[in-house]
Amino acid sequence: VVKADGLAAGKGVVVAQTEAEAIEAVNAMMEDHIFGASGGRIVIEECMVGEEASLLAFVDGKTIVPMISAQDHKRIFDNDEGPNTGGMGAYAPAPVVTPEIRKEVEEKILKPVVDGLKQEGITYQGCLYAGLMITADGPKVVEFNCRFGDPETQAVLPLLDGDLAQIMYACAKGTLTADMVHWKDAAACCVIMASAGYPASSHKGDVISGLDAVDKEDVMVFHSGTAKKDGQYVTDGGRVLGVTAVAGDLKSAIEKAYANVKRIHFDGQQVRSDIGAKGLKHLK
Ligand code: GLY
């Protein structure tokens, strides 16, 4: 994968299928300057093929307690088609992260990172987000974030069986232990409802109806791109709402999330219909 190191409006990446294509991409960026100054320096990385997953972890500087795994859906359309977005939905746990893979991520990725930061004089405390590609050769890192993930968090935290504040306090104080963190034996699915034009643009001011009709139990509607106008909720950004449902298994969580999404409406709403479908394939 050949990438212009500077900003290129999301277009500066070439996923070369052959060595010749990779060389062509390097020449186009560095000699023909197709991305201008942004291609003056390039990054060359291994092409990772597989399924993406996210594993977030609580960290107190030395102790690492991974959360349950999750999977984001970054493209705007079903079947992972169309442009990238901030995330159109997520579910947890993600069966692609088997107990063996989870252990490998903990030992070969999370622990070395926290130890490495420590050696560089950084005591990392808080949430560490590992964006992973689960390849045929095992889990590999796509990215790290020093924050929770969106929309993964809307699927992961509803499954936390305990007090998040107590866990975060332990992270801050350096007193975190694995037995402070428990998870419900359940699954969660978060479906994002986006406004017209997203991700290229967004549409503001469309009236959102049906919020009062959602289930009162095991369903949460997270507001992101909303505003209140004349007593009504209206769209006010790209990703408008995240509708999360918790149920005993992934299939029921997906069904419940979509049943509640159907009760909410705003003009131009964009909703993927396949959030969680990849997870169900693993469970067959
Ligand atoms: N879901 C991707 C992120 O939070 O960066």
mmCIF file of N, CA and C in Angstrom, residues 10-136:
data_model
loop_
_atom_site.group_PDB
_atom_site.id
_atom_site.type_symbol
_atom_site.label_atom_id
_atom_site.label_comp_id
_atom_site.label_asym_id
_atom_site.label_seq_id
_atom_site.Cartn_x
_atom_site.Cartn_y
_atom_site.Cartn_z
ATOM 1 N N GLY A 10 -8.351 12.302 1.404
ATOM 2 C CA GLY A 10 -8.745 10.892 1.475
ATOM 3 C C GLY A 10 -8.436 10.106 0.215
ATOM 4 N N LYS A 11 -7.743 10.727 -0.743
ATOM 5 C CA LYS A 11 -7.523 10.048 -2.030
ATOM 6 C C LYS A 11 -6.085 9.577 -2.197
ATOM 7 N N GLY A 12 -5.238 9.871 -1.256
ATOM 8 C CA GLY A 12 -3.807 9.640 -1.442
ATOM 9 C C GLY A 12 -3.310 8.229 -1.192
ATOM 10 N N VAL A 13 -4.192 7.230 -1.294
ATOM 11 C CA VAL A 13 -3.760 5.855 -1.016
ATOM 12 C C VAL A 13 -3.940 4.982 -2.254
ATOM 13 N N VAL A 14 -2.909 4.217 -2.596
ATOM 14 C CA VAL A 14 -3.032 3.253 -3.694
ATOM 15 C C VAL A 14 -2.813 1.857 -3.112
ATOM 16 N N VAL A 15 -3.839 1.007 -3.231
ATOM 17 C CA VAL A 15 -3.696 -0.383 -2.787
ATOM 18 C C VAL A 15 -3.246 -1.176 -4.012
ATOM 19 N N ALA A 16 -1.926 -1.276 -4.169
ATOM 20 C CA ALA A 16 -1.363 -1.897 -5.379
ATOM 21 C C ALA A 16 -1.539 -3.413 -5.336
ATOM 22 N N GLN A 17 -1.924 -3.974 -6.466
ATOM 23 C CA GLN A 17 -2.122 -5.426 -6.528
ATOM 24 C C GLN A 17 -0.847 -6.143 -6.979
ATOM 25 N N THR A 18 0.072 -5.405 -7.617
ATOM 26 C CA THR A 18 1.324 -6.009 -8.085
ATOM 27 C C THR A 18 2.476 -5.056 -7.770
ATOM 28 N N GLU A 19 3.710 -5.568 -7.890
ATOM 29 C CA GLU A 19 4.884 -4.727 -7.640
ATOM 30 C C GLU A 19 4.934 -3.575 -8.648
ATOM 31 N N ALA A 20 4.573 -3.900 -9.924
ATOM 32 C CA ALA A 20 4.600 -2.866 -10.966
ATOM 33 C C ALA A 20 3.638 -1.727 -10.629
ATOM 34 N N GLU A 21 2.470 -2.075 -10.126
ATOM 35 C CA GLU A 21 1.480 -1.045 -9.749
ATOM 36 C C GLU A 21 2.008 -0.182 -8.605
ATOM 37 N N ALA A 22 2.726 -0.851 -7.689
ATOM 38 C CA ALA A 22 3.274 -0.111 -6.539
ATOM 39 C C ALA A 22 4.338 0.881 -7.016
ATOM 40 N N ILE A 23 5.187 0.433 -7.937
ATOM 41 C CA ILE A 23 6.250 1.309 -8.473
ATOM 42 C C ILE A 23 5.624 2.490 -9.221
ATOM 43 N N GLU A 24 4.582 2.166 -9.991
ATOM 44 C CA GLU A 24 3.874 3.217 -10.738
ATOM 45 C C GLU A 24 3.301 4.269 -9.775
ATOM 46 N N ALA A 25 2.753 3.786 -8.665
ATOM 47 C CA ALA A 25 2.161 4.713 -7.681
ATOM 48 C C ALA A 25 3.247 5.601 -7.062
ATOM 49 N N VAL A 26 4.397 5.002 -6.759
ATOM 50 C CA VAL A 26 5.502 5.776 -6.169
ATOM 51 C C VAL A 26 5.938 6.863 -7.157
ATOM 52 N N ASN A 27 6.111 6.482 -8.430
ATOM 53 C CA ASN A 27 6.539 7.452 -9.441
ATOM 54 C C ASN A 27 5.505 8.556 -9.627
ATOM 55 N N ALA A 28 4.203 8.144 -9.628
ATOM 56 C CA ALA A 28 3.144 9.145 -9.831
ATOM 57 C C ALA A 28 3.161 10.167 -8.700
ATOM 58 N N MET A 29 3.407 9.667 -7.480
ATOM 59 C CA MET A 29 3.377 10.599 -6.335
ATOM 60 C C MET A 29 4.658 11.423 -6.247
ATOM 61 N N MET A 30 5.831 10.760 -6.468
ATOM 62 C CA MET A 30 7.092 11.445 -6.180
ATOM 63 C C MET A 30 7.710 12.133 -7.389
ATOM 64 N N GLU A 31 7.386 11.650 -8.605
ATOM 65 C CA GLU A 31 7.971 12.284 -9.792
ATOM 66 C C GLU A 31 6.956 13.141 -10.533
ATOM 67 N N ASP A 32 5.718 12.597 -10.656
ATOM 68 C CA ASP A 32 4.698 13.362 -11.384
ATOM 69 C C ASP A 32 3.911 14.284 -10.451
ATOM 70 N N HIS A 33 4.128 14.130 -9.147
ATOM 71 C CA HIS A 33 3.509 14.992 -8.133
ATOM 72 C C HIS A 33 1.990 15.072 -8.275
ATOM 73 N N ILE A 34 1.330 13.913 -8.457
ATOM 74 C CA ILE A 34 -0.131 13.956 -8.663
ATOM 75 C C ILE A 34 -0.872 14.465 -7.431
ATOM 76 N N PHE A 35 -0.252 14.358 -6.269
ATOM 77 C CA PHE A 35 -0.880 14.920 -5.059
ATOM 78 C C PHE A 35 -0.121 16.165 -4.578
ATOM 79 N N GLY A 36 0.602 16.787 -5.493
ATOM 80 C CA GLY A 36 1.364 17.990 -5.147
ATOM 81 C C GLY A 36 2.374 17.688 -4.050
ATOM 82 N N ALA A 37 2.540 18.646 -3.132
ATOM 83 C CA ALA A 37 3.536 18.512 -2.067
ATOM 84 C C ALA A 37 3.200 17.358 -1.119
ATOM 85 N N SER A 38 1.911 16.956 -1.055
ATOM 86 C CA SER A 38 1.507 15.876 -0.138
ATOM 87 C C SER A 38 2.203 14.562 -0.460
ATOM 88 N N GLY A 39 2.585 14.384 -1.727
ATOM 89 C CA GLY A 39 3.241 13.144 -2.130
ATOM 90 C C GLY A 39 4.760 13.244 -2.126
ATOM 91 N N GLY A 40 5.288 14.348 -1.605
ATOM 92 C CA GLY A 40 6.743 14.529 -1.543
ATOM 93 C C GLY A 40 7.390 13.482 -0.643
ATOM 94 N N ARG A 41 6.633 13.054 0.342
ATOM 95 C CA ARG A 41 7.087 11.963 1.192
ATOM 96 C C ARG A 41 5.981 10.919 1.174
ATOM 97 N N ILE A 42 6.377 9.650 1.078
ATOM 98 C CA ILE A 42 5.350 8.607 1.009
ATOM 99 C C ILE A 42 5.578 7.563 2.106
ATOM 100 N N VAL A 43 4.498 6.818 2.378
ATOM 101 C CA VAL A 43 4.575 5.727 3.352
ATOM 102 C C VAL A 43 4.260 4.444 2.585
ATOM 103 N N ILE A 44 5.084 3.422 2.779
ATOM 104 C CA ILE A 44 4.824 2.136 2.120
ATOM 105 C C ILE A 44 4.549 1.101 3.207
ATOM 106 N N GLU A 45 3.383 0.482 3.115
ATOM 107 C CA GLU A 45 2.998 -0.481 4.143
ATOM 108 C C GLU A 45 2.509 -1.778 3.516
ATOM 109 N N GLU A 46 2.589 -2.831 4.299
ATOM 110 C CA GLU A 46 2.065 -4.134 3.881
ATOM 111 C C GLU A 46 0.547 -4.010 3.677
ATOM 112 N N CYS A 47 0.034 -4.660 2.650
ATOM 113 C CA CYS A 47 -1.413 -4.678 2.413
ATOM 114 C C CYS A 47 -2.029 -5.754 3.307
ATOM 115 N N MET A 48 -2.947 -5.353 4.162
ATOM 116 C CA MET A 48 -3.542 -6.322 5.089
ATOM 117 C C MET A 48 -4.922 -6.730 4.592
ATOM 118 N N VAL A 49 -5.112 -8.024 4.436
ATOM 119 C CA VAL A 49 -6.392 -8.531 3.936
ATOM 120 C C VAL A 49 -7.080 -9.289 5.066
ATOM 121 N N GLY A 50 -8.329 -8.983 5.306
ATOM 122 C CA GLY A 50 -9.059 -9.687 6.360
ATOM 123 C C GLY A 50 -10.261 -8.886 6.801
ATOM 124 N N GLU A 51 -10.708 -9.164 8.009
ATOM 125 C CA GLU A 51 -11.865 -8.464 8.555
ATOM 126 C C GLU A 51 -11.380 -7.518 9.643
ATOM 127 N N GLU A 52 -11.906 -6.305 9.651
ATOM 128 C CA GLU A 52 -11.482 -5.355 10.692
ATOM 129 C C GLU A 52 -12.254 -5.583 11.984
ATOM 130 N N ALA A 53 -11.607 -5.307 13.081
ATOM 131 C CA ALA A 53 -12.265 -5.382 14.389
ATOM 132 C C ALA A 53 -11.579 -4.382 15.311
ATOM 133 N N SER A 54 -12.253 -4.047 16.391
ATOM 134 C CA SER A 54 -11.681 -3.094 17.344
ATOM 135 C C SER A 54 -11.634 -3.738 18.720
ATOM 136 N N LEU A 55 -10.504 -3.583 19.380
ATOM 137 C CA LEU A 55 -10.409 -4.029 20.765
ATOM 138 C C LEU A 55 -9.927 -2.847 21.600
ATOM 139 N N LEU A 56 -10.818 -2.368 22.430
ATOM 140 C CA LEU A 56 -10.490 -1.248 23.310
ATOM 141 C C LEU A 56 -10.053 -1.830 24.651
ATOM 142 N N ALA A 57 -9.224 -1.094 25.357
ATOM 143 C CA ALA A 57 -8.760 -1.613 26.645
ATOM 144 C C ALA A 57 -8.699 -0.502 27.679
ATOM 145 N N PHE A 58 -9.041 -0.869 28.915
ATOM 146 C CA PHE A 58 -8.799 0.031 30.052
ATOM 147 C C PHE A 58 -7.345 -0.154 30.452
ATOM 148 N N VAL A 59 -6.658 0.948 30.703
ATOM 149 C CA VAL A 59 -5.238 0.876 31.050
ATOM 150 C C VAL A 59 -4.968 1.829 32.219
ATOM 151 N N ASP A 60 -4.235 1.346 33.221
ATOM 152 C CA ASP A 60 -3.921 2.243 34.345
ATOM 153 C C ASP A 60 -2.438 2.610 34.400
ATOM 154 N N GLY A 61 -1.742 2.358 33.287
ATOM 155 C CA GLY A 61 -0.314 2.658 33.254
ATOM 156 C C GLY A 61 0.512 1.384 33.241
ATOM 157 N N LYS A 62 -0.017 0.333 33.892
ATOM 158 C CA LYS A 62 0.691 -0.950 33.885
ATOM 159 C C LYS A 62 -0.267 -2.118 33.637
ATOM 160 N N THR A 63 -1.449 -2.051 34.247
ATOM 161 C CA THR A 63 -2.420 -3.139 34.057
ATOM 162 C C THR A 63 -3.320 -2.808 32.863
ATOM 163 N N ILE A 64 -3.504 -3.826 32.010
ATOM 164 C CA ILE A 64 -4.340 -3.647 30.811
ATOM 165 C C ILE A 64 -5.512 -4.599 30.923
ATOM 166 N N VAL A 65 -6.723 -4.075 30.847
ATOM 167 C CA VAL A 65 -7.901 -4.951 30.857
ATOM 168 C C VAL A 65 -8.696 -4.692 29.581
ATOM 169 N N PRO A 66 -8.574 -5.593 28.587
ATOM 170 C CA PRO A 66 -9.311 -5.385 27.344
ATOM 171 C C PRO A 66 -10.815 -5.457 27.568
ATOM 172 N N MET A 67 -11.533 -4.673 26.799
ATOM 173 C CA MET A 67 -13.006 -4.723 26.851
ATOM 174 C C MET A 67 -13.456 -5.850 25.934
ATOM 175 N N ILE A 68 -14.761 -6.000 25.767
ATOM 176 C CA ILE A 68 -15.199 -6.962 24.765
ATOM 177 C C ILE A 68 -14.936 -6.352 23.381
ATOM 178 N N SER A 69 -14.765 -7.210 22.406
ATOM 179 C CA SER A 69 -14.420 -6.744 21.056
ATOM 180 C C SER A 69 -15.645 -6.142 20.370
ATOM 181 N N ALA A 70 -15.386 -5.402 19.304
ATOM 182 C CA ALA A 70 -16.490 -4.805 18.537
ATOM 183 C C ALA A 70 -16.082 -4.719 17.074
ATOM 184 N N GLN A 71 -17.066 -4.463 16.233
ATOM 185 C CA GLN A 71 -16.765 -4.257 14.806
ATOM 186 C C GLN A 71 -17.546 -3.050 14.294
ATOM 187 N N ASP A 72 -16.819 -2.135 13.685
ATOM 188 C CA ASP A 72 -17.400 -0.931 13.095
ATOM 189 C C ASP A 72 -17.786 -1.235 11.639
ATOM 190 N N HIS A 73 -18.580 -0.377 11.032
ATOM 191 C CA HIS A 73 -18.949 -0.501 9.605
ATOM 192 C C HIS A 73 -18.669 0.856 8.993
ATOM 193 N N LYS A 74 -17.518 1.000 8.341
ATOM 194 C CA LYS A 74 -17.060 2.345 7.982
ATOM 195 C C LYS A 74 -17.660 2.909 6.689
ATOM 196 N N ARG A 75 -18.084 2.018 5.781
ATOM 197 C CA ARG A 75 -18.600 2.546 4.497
ATOM 198 C C ARG A 75 -20.070 2.945 4.636
ATOM 199 N N ILE A 76 -20.496 3.834 3.758
ATOM 200 C CA ILE A 76 -21.860 4.380 3.850
ATOM 201 C C ILE A 76 -22.929 3.351 3.426
ATOM 202 N N PHE A 77 -22.587 2.502 2.456
ATOM 203 C CA PHE A 77 -23.622 1.599 1.923
ATOM 204 C C PHE A 77 -23.442 0.155 2.400
ATOM 205 N N ASP A 78 -24.504 -0.633 2.251
ATOM 206 C CA ASP A 78 -24.474 -2.066 2.584
ATOM 207 C C ASP A 78 -23.324 -2.759 1.866
ATOM 208 N N ASN A 79 -22.924 -3.893 2.380
ATOM 209 C CA ASN A 79 -21.833 -4.701 1.820
ATOM 210 C C ASN A 79 -20.513 -3.926 1.748
ATOM 211 N N ASP A 80 -20.326 -2.987 2.647
ATOM 212 C CA ASP A 80 -19.087 -2.192 2.720
ATOM 213 C C ASP A 80 -18.771 -1.532 1.387
ATOM 214 N N GLU A 81 -19.795 -0.918 0.795
ATOM 215 C CA GLU A 81 -19.584 -0.189 -0.457
ATOM 216 C C GLU A 81 -19.743 1.315 -0.222
ATOM 217 N N GLY A 82 -19.153 2.083 -1.168
ATOM 218 C CA GLY A 82 -19.275 3.539 -1.091
ATOM 219 C C GLY A 82 -18.190 4.153 -0.231
ATOM 220 N N PRO A 83 -18.226 5.475 -0.107
ATOM 221 C CA PRO A 83 -17.154 6.169 0.615
ATOM 222 C C PRO A 83 -17.128 5.887 2.112
ATOM 223 N N ASN A 84 -15.974 6.140 2.696
ATOM 224 C CA ASN A 84 -15.806 5.981 4.143
ATOM 225 C C ASN A 84 -16.601 7.028 4.911
ATOM 226 N N THR A 85 -17.044 6.625 6.092
ATOM 227 C CA THR A 85 -17.766 7.547 6.977
ATOM 228 C C THR A 85 -17.081 7.502 8.341
ATOM 229 N N GLY A 86 -17.663 8.181 9.285
ATOM 230 C CA GLY A 86 -17.173 8.074 10.662
ATOM 231 C C GLY A 86 -17.592 6.775 11.309
ATOM 232 N N GLY A 87 -18.436 5.995 10.634
ATOM 233 C CA GLY A 87 -18.918 4.714 11.173
ATOM 234 C C GLY A 87 -20.433 4.677 11.113
ATOM 235 N N MET A 88 -20.984 3.673 10.442
ATOM 236 C CA MET A 88 -22.436 3.584 10.240
ATOM 237 C C MET A 88 -23.105 2.582 11.177
ATOM 238 N N GLY A 89 -22.330 1.997 12.070
ATOM 239 C CA GLY A 89 -22.924 1.066 13.030
ATOM 240 C C GLY A 89 -21.856 0.151 13.583
ATOM 241 N N ALA A 90 -22.172 -0.498 14.679
ATOM 242 C CA ALA A 90 -21.207 -1.411 15.306
ATOM 243 C C ALA A 90 -21.971 -2.450 16.114
ATOM 244 N N TYR A 91 -21.300 -3.551 16.368
ATOM 245 C CA TYR A 91 -21.888 -4.555 17.254
ATOM 246 C C TYR A 91 -20.798 -5.127 18.136
ATOM 247 N N ALA A 92 -21.229 -5.721 19.235
ATOM 248 C CA ALA A 92 -20.276 -6.307 20.184
ATOM 249 C C ALA A 92 -20.964 -7.474 20.907
ATOM 250 N N PRO A 93 -20.242 -8.502 21.282
ATOM 251 C CA PRO A 93 -18.857 -8.757 20.890
ATOM 252 C C PRO A 93 -18.775 -9.190 19.435
ATOM 253 N N ALA A 94 -17.555 -9.085 18.849
ATOM 254 C CA ALA A 94 -17.343 -9.476 17.453
ATOM 255 C C ALA A 94 -16.749 -10.892 17.423
ATOM 256 N N PRO A 95 -17.496 -11.876 16.926
ATOM 257 C CA PRO A 95 -17.005 -13.261 16.954
ATOM 258 C C PRO A 95 -15.717 -13.492 16.175
ATOM 259 N N VAL A 96 -15.368 -12.561 15.244
ATOM 260 C CA VAL A 96 -14.100 -12.729 14.507
ATOM 261 C C VAL A 96 -12.914 -12.662 15.480
ATOM 262 N N VAL A 97 -13.121 -11.977 16.596
ATOM 263 C CA VAL A 97 -12.074 -11.937 17.633
ATOM 264 C C VAL A 97 -12.320 -13.113 18.578
ATOM 265 N N THR A 98 -11.735 -14.228 18.231
ATOM 266 C CA THR A 98 -11.899 -15.440 19.041
ATOM 267 C C THR A 98 -11.112 -15.278 20.347
ATOM 268 N N PRO A 99 -11.337 -16.131 21.333
ATOM 269 C CA PRO A 99 -10.547 -16.024 22.575
ATOM 270 C C PRO A 99 -9.045 -16.106 22.298
ATOM 271 N N GLU A 100 -8.633 -16.909 21.303
ATOM 272 C CA GLU A 100 -7.201 -17.031 20.981
ATOM 273 C C GLU A 100 -6.672 -15.718 20.402
ATOM 274 N N ILE A 101 -7.446 -15.112 19.493
ATOM 275 C CA ILE A 101 -7.010 -13.858 18.867
ATOM 276 C C ILE A 101 -6.942 -12.756 19.916
ATOM 277 N N ARG A 102 -7.930 -12.764 20.775
ATOM 278 C CA ARG A 102 -7.966 -11.757 21.846
ATOM 279 C C ARG A 102 -6.706 -11.840 22.725
ATOM 280 N N LYS A 103 -6.305 -13.084 23.032
ATOM 281 C CA LYS A 103 -5.115 -13.293 23.865
ATOM 282 C C LYS A 103 -3.859 -12.797 23.120
ATOM 283 N N GLU A 104 -3.839 -13.102 21.816
ATOM 284 C CA GLU A 104 -2.695 -12.678 21.003
ATOM 285 C C GLU A 104 -2.606 -11.149 20.951
ATOM 286 N N VAL A 105 -3.757 -10.493 20.794
ATOM 287 C CA VAL A 105 -3.761 -9.024 20.750
ATOM 288 C C VAL A 105 -3.261 -8.472 22.075
ATOM 289 N N GLU A 106 -3.724 -9.093 23.145
ATOM 290 C CA GLU A 106 -3.333 -8.614 24.476
ATOM 291 C C GLU A 106 -1.812 -8.743 24.646
ATOM 292 N N GLU A 107 -1.281 -9.912 24.275
ATOM 293 C CA GLU A 107 0.147 -10.180 24.534
ATOM 294 C C GLU A 107 1.075 -9.527 23.514
ATOM 295 N N LYS A 108 0.667 -9.567 22.226
ATOM 296 C CA LYS A 108 1.599 -9.105 21.191
ATOM 297 C C LYS A 108 1.370 -7.659 20.759
ATOM 298 N N ILE A 109 0.226 -7.086 21.116
ATOM 299 C CA ILE A 109 -0.041 -5.721 20.659
ATOM 300 C C ILE A 109 -0.221 -4.761 21.850
ATOM 301 N N LEU A 110 -1.222 -5.021 22.689
ATOM 302 C CA LEU A 110 -1.521 -4.045 23.747
ATOM 303 C C LEU A 110 -0.393 -3.924 24.766
ATOM 304 N N LYS A 111 0.097 -5.074 25.244
ATOM 305 C CA LYS A 111 1.124 -5.033 26.293
ATOM 306 C C LYS A 111 2.419 -4.367 25.789
ATOM 307 N N PRO A 112 2.929 -4.770 24.605
ATOM 308 C CA PRO A 112 4.145 -4.100 24.120
ATOM 309 C C PRO A 112 3.968 -2.593 23.921
ATOM 310 N N VAL A 113 2.768 -2.168 23.524
ATOM 311 C CA VAL A 113 2.560 -0.727 23.322
ATOM 312 C C VAL A 113 2.632 0.016 24.654
ATOM 313 N N VAL A 114 1.910 -0.505 25.644
ATOM 314 C CA VAL A 114 1.896 0.177 26.953
ATOM 315 C C VAL A 114 3.296 0.134 27.570
ATOM 316 N N ASP A 115 3.985 -1.010 27.438
ATOM 317 C CA ASP A 115 5.365 -1.098 27.961
ATOM 318 C C ASP A 115 6.293 -0.148 27.205
ATOM 319 N N GLY A 116 6.128 -0.102 25.875
ATOM 320 C CA GLY A 116 6.985 0.761 25.043
ATOM 321 C C GLY A 116 6.786 2.221 25.393
ATOM 322 N N LEU A 117 5.516 2.613 25.606
ATOM 323 C CA LEU A 117 5.250 4.003 25.987
ATOM 324 C C LEU A 117 5.920 4.308 27.326
ATOM 325 N N LYS A 118 5.820 3.339 28.231
ATOM 326 C CA LYS A 118 6.423 3.510 29.570
ATOM 327 C C LYS A 118 7.932 3.773 29.424
ATOM 328 N N GLN A 119 8.563 2.961 28.540
ATOM 329 C CA GLN A 119 10.014 3.140 28.329
ATOM 330 C C GLN A 119 10.343 4.515 27.757
ATOM 331 N N GLU A 120 9.371 5.075 27.042
ATOM 332 C CA GLU A 120 9.594 6.413 26.480
ATOM 333 C C GLU A 120 9.155 7.520 27.441
ATOM 334 N N GLY A 121 8.820 7.107 28.657
ATOM 335 C CA GLY A 121 8.474 8.103 29.680
ATOM 336 C C GLY A 121 7.006 8.473 29.709
ATOM 337 N N ILE A 122 6.174 7.689 28.999
ATOM 338 C CA ILE A 122 4.734 8.002 28.984
ATOM 339 C C ILE A 122 3.989 6.914 29.763
ATOM 340 N N THR A 123 3.348 7.306 30.858
ATOM 341 C CA THR A 123 2.498 6.362 31.591
ATOM 342 C C THR A 123 1.098 6.502 31.012
ATOM 343 N N TYR A 124 0.699 5.522 30.203
ATOM 344 C CA TYR A 124 -0.583 5.641 29.504
ATOM 345 C C TYR A 124 -1.719 5.217 30.422
ATOM 346 N N GLN A 125 -2.636 6.127 30.666
ATOM 347 C CA GLN A 125 -3.779 5.824 31.537
ATOM 348 C C GLN A 125 -5.063 6.254 30.843
ATOM 349 N N GLY A 126 -6.023 5.326 30.761
ATOM 350 C CA GLY A 126 -7.302 5.655 30.125
ATOM 351 C C GLY A 126 -7.720 4.538 29.201
ATOM 352 N N CYS A 127 -8.284 4.930 28.058
ATOM 353 C CA CYS A 127 -8.741 3.919 27.103
ATOM 354 C C CYS A 127 -7.765 3.872 25.921
ATOM 355 N N LEU A 128 -7.284 2.692 25.625
ATOM 356 C CA LEU A 128 -6.438 2.505 24.442
ATOM 357 C C LEU A 128 -7.253 1.726 23.410
ATOM 358 N N TYR A 129 -7.342 2.287 22.217
ATOM 359 C CA TYR A 129 -8.160 1.694 21.145
ATOM 360 C C TYR A 129 -7.223 1.074 20.124
ATOM 361 N N ALA A 130 -7.327 -0.238 19.933
ATOM 362 C CA ALA A 130 -6.555 -0.886 18.873
ATOM 363 C C ALA A 130 -7.500 -1.228 17.729
ATOM 364 N N GLY A 131 -7.270 -0.609 16.585
ATOM 365 C CA GLY A 131 -8.008 -0.944 15.365
ATOM 366 C C GLY A 131 -7.223 -2.056 14.681
ATOM 367 N N LEU A 132 -7.868 -3.190 14.441
ATOM 368 C CA LEU A 132 -7.152 -4.383 13.993
ATOM 369 C C LEU A 132 -7.646 -4.887 12.654
ATOM 370 N N MET A 133 -6.752 -5.575 11.955
ATOM 371 C CA MET A 133 -7.170 -6.373 10.806
ATOM 372 C C MET A 133 -6.904 -7.826 11.203
ATOM 373 N N ILE A 134 -7.935 -8.654 11.153
ATOM 374 C CA ILE A 134 -7.752 -10.059 11.501
ATOM 375 C C ILE A 134 -7.400 -10.789 10.201
ATOM 376 N N THR A 135 -6.108 -10.993 9.981
ATOM 377 C CA THR A 135 -5.636 -11.590 8.724
ATOM 378 C C THR A 135 -5.438 -13.091 8.910
ATOM 379 N N ALA A 136 -5.124 -13.765 7.805
ATOM 380 C CA ALA A 136 -4.856 -15.208 7.873
ATOM 381 C C ALA A 136 -3.623 -15.475 8.741
#
